[in-house]
Amino acid sequence: MTVQSTKLEYLPSDLKKELLPKHVAVIMDGNGRWAIGRGLPRIMGHKQGVNILKDLLRCCQDWGIKALTVYAFSTENWGRPKEEVEFLMTLFGGVLRQELGEMLQENVKISFVGNLQALPNALQSEISRSMEETKHNRGIYFNVATNYGGREEILQACRAIAKKVDQGIIQPSEIDQAIFEHHLYTAPNCDPDLIIRTSGEMRLSNFLLWQLAYSEIYFTETLWPDFDRSEFKKALSAYQQRERRFGKV
Ligand code: IPE
Ligand code: IPE
Ligand code: MG
């Protein structure tokens, strides 16, 4: 099964353009269960997950959502069986190679967030190339969290800031939220307005711990490979019903 939608689809009339999130983040979970439920090996779930992601990216563009950040591989996912980890690394590289032309054409600016130096060299090359070639695109900001961990991100920001303090570049009293954010992997992106997690799990699993402080959270039982446009529309409708108060009344 693949998902294909090549023509522009307008925002459904029951969604309000002015109430759309600017930045959506997704914990794409449930690939393994999707495959096992069909009597397939887990990796088939990851393959279908990629097809669903491609369509979600296109959907965000069609509907006018400016930024999409997805969790592709966590710092904890190295603990999976070697074959699955290797499959994922090869899959990511292959997808990047295959999709780069289309991303260029569709004005996608792709970025990777996470500890990228620990990824296989072949994947690092694909990542650098895709980021370099799409860096001037402004149609949609597409951020892929790969070997990403929120705690590690915060720690590396602390280390970088501590080094600058040590060198006399920053005074401890100057360290504020803006400076801190500037040292996160996700700089200079704004925080996600909406975070979606599929597959019925209700946890953050070390994703964007700093950035999600005031994001609206949407959980769904739907497994990631089944998360199509109609599921995304449900998440956006739920978001549009929310009242964001940011601690005020
Ligand atoms: C999410 O799906 C994809 C990655 C973590 C790479 P899972 O592989 O976690 O699927 P389940 O949770 O085992 O069903
Ligand atoms: C979170 O899913 C990581 C990604 C989606 C890449 P996991 O499946 O790894 O999370 P846990 O282990 O259920 O918390
Ligand atoms: Mg999972």
mmCIF file of C-alpha atoms and ligand atoms in Angstrom:
data_model
loop_
_atom_site.group_PDB
_atom_site.id
_atom_site.type_symbol
_atom_site.label_atom_id
_atom_site.label_comp_id
_atom_site.label_asym_id
_atom_site.label_seq_id
_atom_site.Cartn_x
_atom_site.Cartn_y
_atom_site.Cartn_z
ATOM 1 C CA MET A 1 0.000 0.000 0.000
ATOM 2 C CA THR A 2 1.280 3.455 -0.831
ATOM 3 C CA VAL A 3 -0.184 6.853 -0.356
ATOM 4 C CA GLN A 4 -0.178 9.105 -3.329
ATOM 5 C CA SER A 5 -1.636 12.524 -3.657
ATOM 6 C CA THR A 6 0.018 14.692 -6.217
ATOM 7 C CA LYS A 7 -2.541 17.403 -6.742
ATOM 8 C CA LEU A 8 -3.070 20.285 -4.382
ATOM 9 C CA GLU A 9 -5.863 19.757 -1.919
ATOM 10 C CA TYR A 10 -7.325 22.806 -0.252
ATOM 11 C CA LEU A 11 -7.888 23.218 3.456
ATOM 12 C CA PRO A 12 -11.141 21.447 4.421
ATOM 13 C CA SER A 13 -13.883 24.067 4.795
ATOM 14 C CA ASP A 14 -14.581 23.135 8.424
ATOM 15 C CA LEU A 15 -11.039 24.050 9.493
ATOM 16 C CA LYS A 16 -10.334 27.710 10.144
ATOM 17 C CA LYS A 17 -7.269 29.048 8.403
ATOM 18 C CA GLU A 18 -6.590 31.647 11.095
ATOM 19 C CA LEU A 19 -6.609 28.995 13.832
ATOM 20 C CA LEU A 20 -4.165 26.582 12.205
ATOM 21 C CA PRO A 21 -1.015 25.718 14.163
ATOM 22 C CA LYS A 22 2.077 27.266 12.603
ATOM 23 C CA HIS A 23 4.300 24.417 13.734
ATOM 24 C CA VAL A 24 3.218 20.792 14.191
ATOM 25 C CA ALA A 25 5.399 18.129 15.804
ATOM 26 C CA VAL A 26 4.741 14.398 15.548
ATOM 27 C CA ILE A 27 5.900 11.341 17.472
ATOM 28 C CA MET A 28 5.370 8.796 14.712
ATOM 29 C CA ASP A 29 4.721 5.682 16.774
ATOM 30 C CA GLY A 30 3.173 2.278 16.101
ATOM 31 C CA ASN A 31 4.989 1.148 12.957
ATOM 32 C CA GLY A 32 5.993 -2.196 14.468
ATOM 33 C CA ARG A 33 2.504 -2.980 15.766
ATOM 34 C CA TRP A 34 0.974 -2.015 12.422
ATOM 35 C CA ALA A 35 3.170 -4.558 10.645
ATOM 36 C CA ILE A 36 2.809 -7.322 13.238
ATOM 37 C CA GLY A 37 -0.975 -6.890 13.082
ATOM 38 C CA ARG A 38 -0.773 -7.723 9.390
ATOM 39 C CA GLY A 39 1.528 -10.686 9.859
ATOM 40 C CA LEU A 40 4.432 -8.698 8.372
ATOM 41 C CA PRO A 41 7.928 -8.050 9.713
ATOM 42 C CA ARG A 42 8.262 -4.803 11.730
ATOM 43 C CA ILE A 43 10.321 -3.144 9.015
ATOM 44 C CA MET A 44 7.311 -3.108 6.709
ATOM 45 C CA GLY A 45 5.668 -0.770 9.202
ATOM 46 C CA HIS A 46 8.610 1.607 8.900
ATOM 47 C CA LYS A 47 8.322 1.517 5.110
ATOM 48 C CA GLN A 48 4.646 2.373 5.175
ATOM 49 C CA GLY A 49 5.413 5.004 7.819
ATOM 50 C CA VAL A 50 7.597 6.802 5.291
ATOM 51 C CA ASN A 51 4.761 6.885 2.746
ATOM 52 C CA ILE A 52 2.440 8.370 5.351
ATOM 53 C CA LEU A 53 5.044 10.963 6.305
ATOM 54 C CA LYS A 54 5.484 12.022 2.696
ATOM 55 C CA ASP A 55 1.782 12.646 2.402
ATOM 56 C CA LEU A 56 1.627 14.500 5.725
ATOM 57 C CA LEU A 57 4.387 16.837 4.566
ATOM 58 C CA ARG A 58 2.514 17.514 1.356
ATOM 59 C CA CYS A 59 -0.704 17.982 3.289
ATOM 60 C CA CYS A 60 0.921 20.574 5.560
ATOM 61 C CA GLN A 61 2.001 22.466 2.466
ATOM 62 C CA ASP A 62 -1.424 22.202 0.844
ATOM 63 C CA TRP A 63 -3.176 23.406 3.974
ATOM 64 C CA GLY A 64 -0.751 26.189 4.854
ATOM 65 C CA ILE A 65 1.149 24.838 7.872
ATOM 66 C CA LYS A 66 4.578 26.402 7.930
ATOM 67 C CA ALA A 67 6.660 23.905 9.921
ATOM 68 C CA LEU A 68 6.614 20.160 10.587
ATOM 69 C CA THR A 69 8.984 18.445 13.040
ATOM 70 C CA VAL A 70 8.948 14.656 13.238
ATOM 71 C CA TYR A 71 10.613 12.161 15.565
ATOM 72 C CA ALA A 72 12.335 9.584 13.357
ATOM 73 C CA PHE A 73 14.880 7.998 15.713
ATOM 74 C CA SER A 74 15.519 8.569 19.402
ATOM 75 C CA THR A 75 18.783 8.278 21.320
ATOM 76 C CA GLU A 76 17.114 5.295 23.033
ATOM 77 C CA ASN A 77 16.243 3.548 19.751
ATOM 78 C CA TRP A 78 19.864 2.279 19.453
ATOM 79 C CA GLY A 79 18.747 -0.325 21.978
ATOM 80 C CA ARG A 80 16.619 -2.087 19.336
ATOM 81 C CA PRO A 81 17.817 -5.234 17.542
ATOM 82 C CA LYS A 82 20.814 -4.503 15.323
ATOM 83 C CA GLU A 83 18.958 -5.514 12.139
ATOM 84 C CA GLU A 84 16.144 -3.065 12.809
ATOM 85 C CA VAL A 85 18.552 -0.195 13.543
ATOM 86 C CA GLU A 86 20.514 -0.961 10.368
ATOM 87 C CA PHE A 87 17.338 -1.151 8.344
ATOM 88 C CA LEU A 88 16.219 2.240 9.633
ATOM 89 C CA MET A 89 19.555 3.929 8.883
ATOM 90 C CA THR A 90 19.545 2.518 5.346
ATOM 91 C CA LEU A 91 15.900 3.489 4.903
ATOM 92 C CA PHE A 92 16.535 7.098 5.994
ATOM 93 C CA GLY A 93 19.482 7.441 3.590
ATOM 94 C CA GLY A 94 17.546 5.881 0.717
ATOM 95 C CA VAL A 95 14.490 8.058 1.245
ATOM 96 C CA LEU A 96 16.638 11.186 1.340
ATOM 97 C CA ARG A 97 18.372 10.255 -1.906
ATOM 98 C CA GLN A 98 15.086 9.457 -3.570
ATOM 99 C CA GLU A 99 13.121 12.467 -2.355
ATOM 100 C CA LEU A 100 15.684 15.265 -2.550
ATOM 101 C CA GLY A 101 14.719 16.296 -6.094
ATOM 102 C CA GLU A 102 11.063 16.543 -5.190
ATOM 103 C CA MET A 103 11.804 18.461 -1.987
ATOM 104 C CA LEU A 104 13.804 20.964 -3.999
ATOM 105 C CA GLN A 105 10.966 21.322 -6.473
ATOM 106 C CA GLU A 106 8.377 21.702 -3.741
ATOM 107 C CA ASN A 107 10.342 24.356 -1.854
ATOM 108 C CA VAL A 108 10.916 22.215 1.265
ATOM 109 C CA LYS A 109 13.697 23.261 3.620
ATOM 110 C CA ILE A 110 14.810 20.073 5.329
ATOM 111 C CA SER A 111 16.809 20.127 8.568
ATOM 112 C CA PHE A 112 17.957 17.375 10.886
ATOM 113 C CA VAL A 113 18.033 17.793 14.633
ATOM 114 C CA GLY A 114 19.883 15.502 16.997
ATOM 115 C CA ASN A 115 23.375 14.171 17.549
ATOM 116 C CA LEU A 116 24.145 13.670 13.878
ATOM 117 C CA GLN A 117 27.848 12.839 14.299
ATOM 118 C CA ALA A 118 26.952 9.443 15.727
ATOM 119 C CA LEU A 119 25.029 8.397 12.589
ATOM 120 C CA PRO A 120 26.586 6.157 9.897
ATOM 121 C CA ASN A 121 28.836 8.135 7.536
ATOM 122 C CA ALA A 122 26.735 7.383 4.462
ATOM 123 C CA LEU A 123 23.654 8.794 6.170
ATOM 124 C CA GLN A 124 25.574 11.840 7.406
ATOM 125 C CA SER A 125 26.563 12.613 3.811
ATOM 126 C CA GLU A 126 22.954 12.389 2.598
ATOM 127 C CA ILE A 127 21.871 14.599 5.497
ATOM 128 C CA SER A 128 24.495 17.285 4.761
ATOM 129 C CA ARG A 129 23.679 17.253 1.075
ATOM 130 C CA SER A 130 19.932 17.564 1.594
ATOM 131 C CA MET A 131 20.328 20.372 4.139
ATOM 132 C CA GLU A 132 22.788 22.246 1.946
ATOM 133 C CA GLU A 133 20.725 21.947 -1.225
ATOM 134 C CA THR A 134 17.431 22.983 0.354
ATOM 135 C CA LYS A 135 18.766 25.687 2.673
ATOM 136 C CA HIS A 136 17.291 28.571 0.660
ATOM 137 C CA ASN A 137 13.831 27.002 0.381
ATOM 138 C CA ARG A 138 11.068 28.656 2.352
ATOM 139 C CA GLY A 139 7.883 26.767 1.369
ATOM 140 C CA ILE A 140 7.838 24.590 4.475
ATOM 141 C CA TYR A 141 10.329 23.934 7.277
ATOM 142 C CA PHE A 142 10.655 20.179 7.651
ATOM 143 C CA ASN A 143 12.717 19.081 10.652
ATOM 144 C CA VAL A 144 13.604 15.445 11.204
ATOM 145 C CA ALA A 145 14.722 14.451 14.699
ATOM 146 C CA THR A 146 17.292 11.707 14.146
ATOM 147 C CA ASN A 147 19.389 10.341 16.997
ATOM 148 C CA TYR A 148 17.528 12.935 18.988
ATOM 149 C CA GLY A 149 17.059 12.996 22.759
ATOM 150 C CA GLY A 150 15.623 15.946 24.647
ATOM 151 C CA ARG A 151 17.848 15.440 27.668
ATOM 152 C CA GLU A 152 20.972 15.172 25.559
ATOM 153 C CA GLU A 153 19.950 18.292 23.655
ATOM 154 C CA ILE A 154 19.633 20.234 26.905
ATOM 155 C CA LEU A 155 22.972 18.908 28.171
ATOM 156 C CA GLN A 156 24.861 19.809 25.009
ATOM 157 C CA ALA A 157 23.361 23.327 25.189
ATOM 158 C CA CYS A 158 24.596 23.591 28.799
ATOM 159 C CA ARG A 159 28.057 22.456 27.747
ATOM 160 C CA ALA A 160 28.219 24.946 24.888
ATOM 161 C CA ILE A 161 27.073 27.808 27.111
ATOM 162 C CA ALA A 162 29.454 26.790 29.914
ATOM 163 C CA LYS A 163 32.296 26.892 27.411
ATOM 164 C CA LYS A 164 31.357 30.433 26.380
ATOM 165 C CA VAL A 165 31.186 31.467 30.024
ATOM 166 C CA ASP A 166 34.601 29.929 30.552
ATOM 167 C CA GLN A 167 35.940 31.913 27.610
ATOM 168 C CA GLY A 168 34.360 35.108 28.935
ATOM 169 C CA ILE A 169 32.005 35.416 25.936
ATOM 170 C CA ILE A 170 28.846 35.233 28.092
ATOM 171 C CA GLN A 171 28.301 36.281 31.692
ATOM 172 C CA PRO A 172 26.310 33.783 33.820
ATOM 173 C CA SER A 173 23.789 36.544 34.593
ATOM 174 C CA GLU A 174 23.139 36.988 30.861
ATOM 175 C CA ILE A 175 21.917 33.410 30.353
ATOM 176 C CA ASP A 176 18.214 33.717 29.635
ATOM 177 C CA GLN A 177 15.643 31.680 27.712
ATOM 178 C CA ALA A 178 16.583 33.272 24.387
ATOM 179 C CA ILE A 179 20.277 32.441 24.804
ATOM 180 C CA PHE A 180 19.463 28.930 25.941
ATOM 181 C CA GLU A 181 17.155 28.295 22.981
ATOM 182 C CA HIS A 182 19.804 29.558 20.631
ATOM 183 C CA HIS A 183 22.001 26.619 21.720
ATOM 184 C CA LEU A 184 19.377 23.924 21.198
ATOM 185 C CA TYR A 185 19.453 21.707 18.099
ATOM 186 C CA THR A 186 16.124 23.197 17.037
ATOM 187 C CA ALA A 187 17.285 26.842 16.891
ATOM 188 C CA PRO A 188 15.987 29.042 15.287
ATOM 189 C CA ASN A 189 12.616 27.274 15.002
ATOM 190 C CA CYS A 190 9.658 28.471 17.007
ATOM 191 C CA ASP A 191 8.126 26.008 19.479
ATOM 192 C CA PRO A 192 5.518 23.543 18.186
ATOM 193 C CA ASP A 193 1.928 24.700 18.695
ATOM 194 C CA LEU A 194 0.637 21.146 18.450
ATOM 195 C CA ILE A 195 2.273 17.824 19.279
ATOM 196 C CA ILE A 196 0.660 14.651 17.983
ATOM 197 C CA ARG A 197 1.524 11.152 19.206
ATOM 198 C CA THR A 198 0.043 8.160 17.465
ATOM 199 C CA SER A 199 -0.488 4.552 18.609
ATOM 200 C CA GLY A 200 -2.156 5.202 21.959
ATOM 201 C CA GLU A 201 1.042 5.771 23.954
ATOM 202 C CA MET A 202 0.728 8.784 26.226
ATOM 203 C CA ARG A 203 4.268 9.913 26.889
ATOM 204 C CA LEU A 204 6.890 12.162 25.361
ATOM 205 C CA SER A 205 9.699 9.576 25.164
ATOM 206 C CA ASN A 206 12.392 12.245 25.469
ATOM 207 C CA PHE A 207 11.076 14.386 22.589
ATOM 208 C CA LEU A 208 11.493 18.193 22.604
ATOM 209 C CA LEU A 209 11.411 18.468 26.393
ATOM 210 C CA TRP A 210 12.137 22.188 26.394
ATOM 211 C CA GLN A 211 10.178 23.140 23.278
ATOM 212 C CA LEU A 212 6.884 21.456 24.215
ATOM 213 C CA ALA A 213 6.396 23.487 27.415
ATOM 214 C CA TYR A 214 3.192 25.097 26.090
ATOM 215 C CA SER A 215 2.267 22.946 23.111
ATOM 216 C CA GLU A 216 -1.190 21.456 22.827
ATOM 217 C CA ILE A 217 -0.994 17.660 23.060
ATOM 218 C CA TYR A 218 -3.061 15.341 20.885
ATOM 219 C CA PHE A 219 -2.989 11.586 21.404
ATOM 220 C CA THR A 220 -4.653 9.126 19.071
ATOM 221 C CA GLU A 221 -4.966 5.344 19.088
ATOM 222 C CA THR A 222 -4.328 5.310 15.331
ATOM 223 C CA LEU A 223 -1.010 3.675 14.425
ATOM 224 C CA TRP A 224 1.401 5.889 12.498
ATOM 225 C CA PRO A 225 1.162 4.000 9.163
ATOM 226 C CA ASP A 226 -2.617 4.620 9.242
ATOM 227 C CA PHE A 227 -2.341 8.327 10.079
ATOM 228 C CA ASP A 228 -3.706 9.759 6.839
ATOM 229 C CA ARG A 229 -5.118 13.188 6.017
ATOM 230 C CA SER A 230 -8.464 12.435 7.612
ATOM 231 C CA GLU A 231 -6.670 11.582 10.877
ATOM 232 C CA PHE A 232 -4.611 14.762 10.611
ATOM 233 C CA LYS A 233 -7.783 16.738 10.056
ATOM 234 C CA LYS A 234 -9.186 15.283 13.318
ATOM 235 C CA ALA A 235 -6.069 16.410 15.176
ATOM 236 C CA LEU A 236 -6.358 19.914 13.711
ATOM 237 C CA SER A 237 -10.063 20.112 14.563
ATOM 238 C CA ALA A 238 -9.293 19.129 18.163
ATOM 239 C CA TYR A 239 -6.539 21.770 18.258
ATOM 240 C CA GLN A 240 -8.932 24.428 17.016
ATOM 241 C CA GLN A 241 -11.268 23.711 19.940
ATOM 242 C CA ARG A 242 -8.530 24.340 22.490
ATOM 243 C CA GLU A 243 -8.110 27.549 24.427
ATOM 244 C CA ARG A 244 -4.413 28.335 24.840
ATOM 245 C CA ARG A 245 -3.968 30.324 28.012
ATOM 246 C CA PHE A 246 -0.211 30.317 28.644
ATOM 247 C CA GLY A 247 -0.808 30.656 32.374
ATOM 248 C CA LYS A 248 -3.107 33.639 32.016
ATOM 249 C CA VAL A 249 -6.875 33.768 32.598
HETATM 250 C C1 IPE B 1 7.966 4.199 15.626
HETATM 251 O O1 IPE B 1 7.348 2.966 15.554
HETATM 252 C C2 IPE B 1 9.172 4.278 14.717
HETATM 253 C C3 IPE B 1 10.467 4.356 15.413
HETATM 254 C C4 IPE B 1 10.651 4.430 16.701
HETATM 255 C C5 IPE B 1 11.647 4.354 14.580
HETATM 256 P P1 IPE B 1 7.800 1.758 16.473
HETATM 257 O O2 IPE B 1 8.860 0.997 15.757
HETATM 258 O O3 IPE B 1 8.157 2.248 17.825
HETATM 259 O O4 IPE B 1 6.482 0.885 16.527
HETATM 260 P P2 IPE B 1 5.902 0.121 17.799
HETATM 261 O O5 IPE B 1 5.736 1.141 18.881
HETATM 262 O O6 IPE B 1 6.892 -0.932 18.166
HETATM 263 O O7 IPE B 1 4.599 -0.420 17.329
HETATM 264 C C1 IPE B 2 9.467 7.251 20.213
HETATM 265 O O1 IPE B 2 8.888 6.001 20.007
HETATM 266 C C2 IPE B 2 10.563 7.474 19.216
HETATM 267 C C3 IPE B 2 10.136 7.654 17.831
HETATM 268 C C4 IPE B 2 8.913 7.684 17.389
HETATM 269 C C5 IPE B 2 11.205 7.846 16.888
HETATM 270 P P1 IPE B 2 9.370 4.713 20.832
HETATM 271 O O2 IPE B 2 8.531 3.600 20.330
HETATM 272 O O3 IPE B 2 10.815 4.561 20.742
HETATM 273 O O4 IPE B 2 8.974 5.120 22.326
HETATM 274 P P2 IPE B 2 8.728 4.214 23.611
HETATM 275 O O5 IPE B 2 9.887 3.286 23.753
HETATM 276 O O6 IPE B 2 7.445 3.477 23.388
HETATM 277 O O7 IPE B 2 8.590 5.198 24.733
HETATM 278 MG MG MG B 3 7.087 2.588 19.505
#
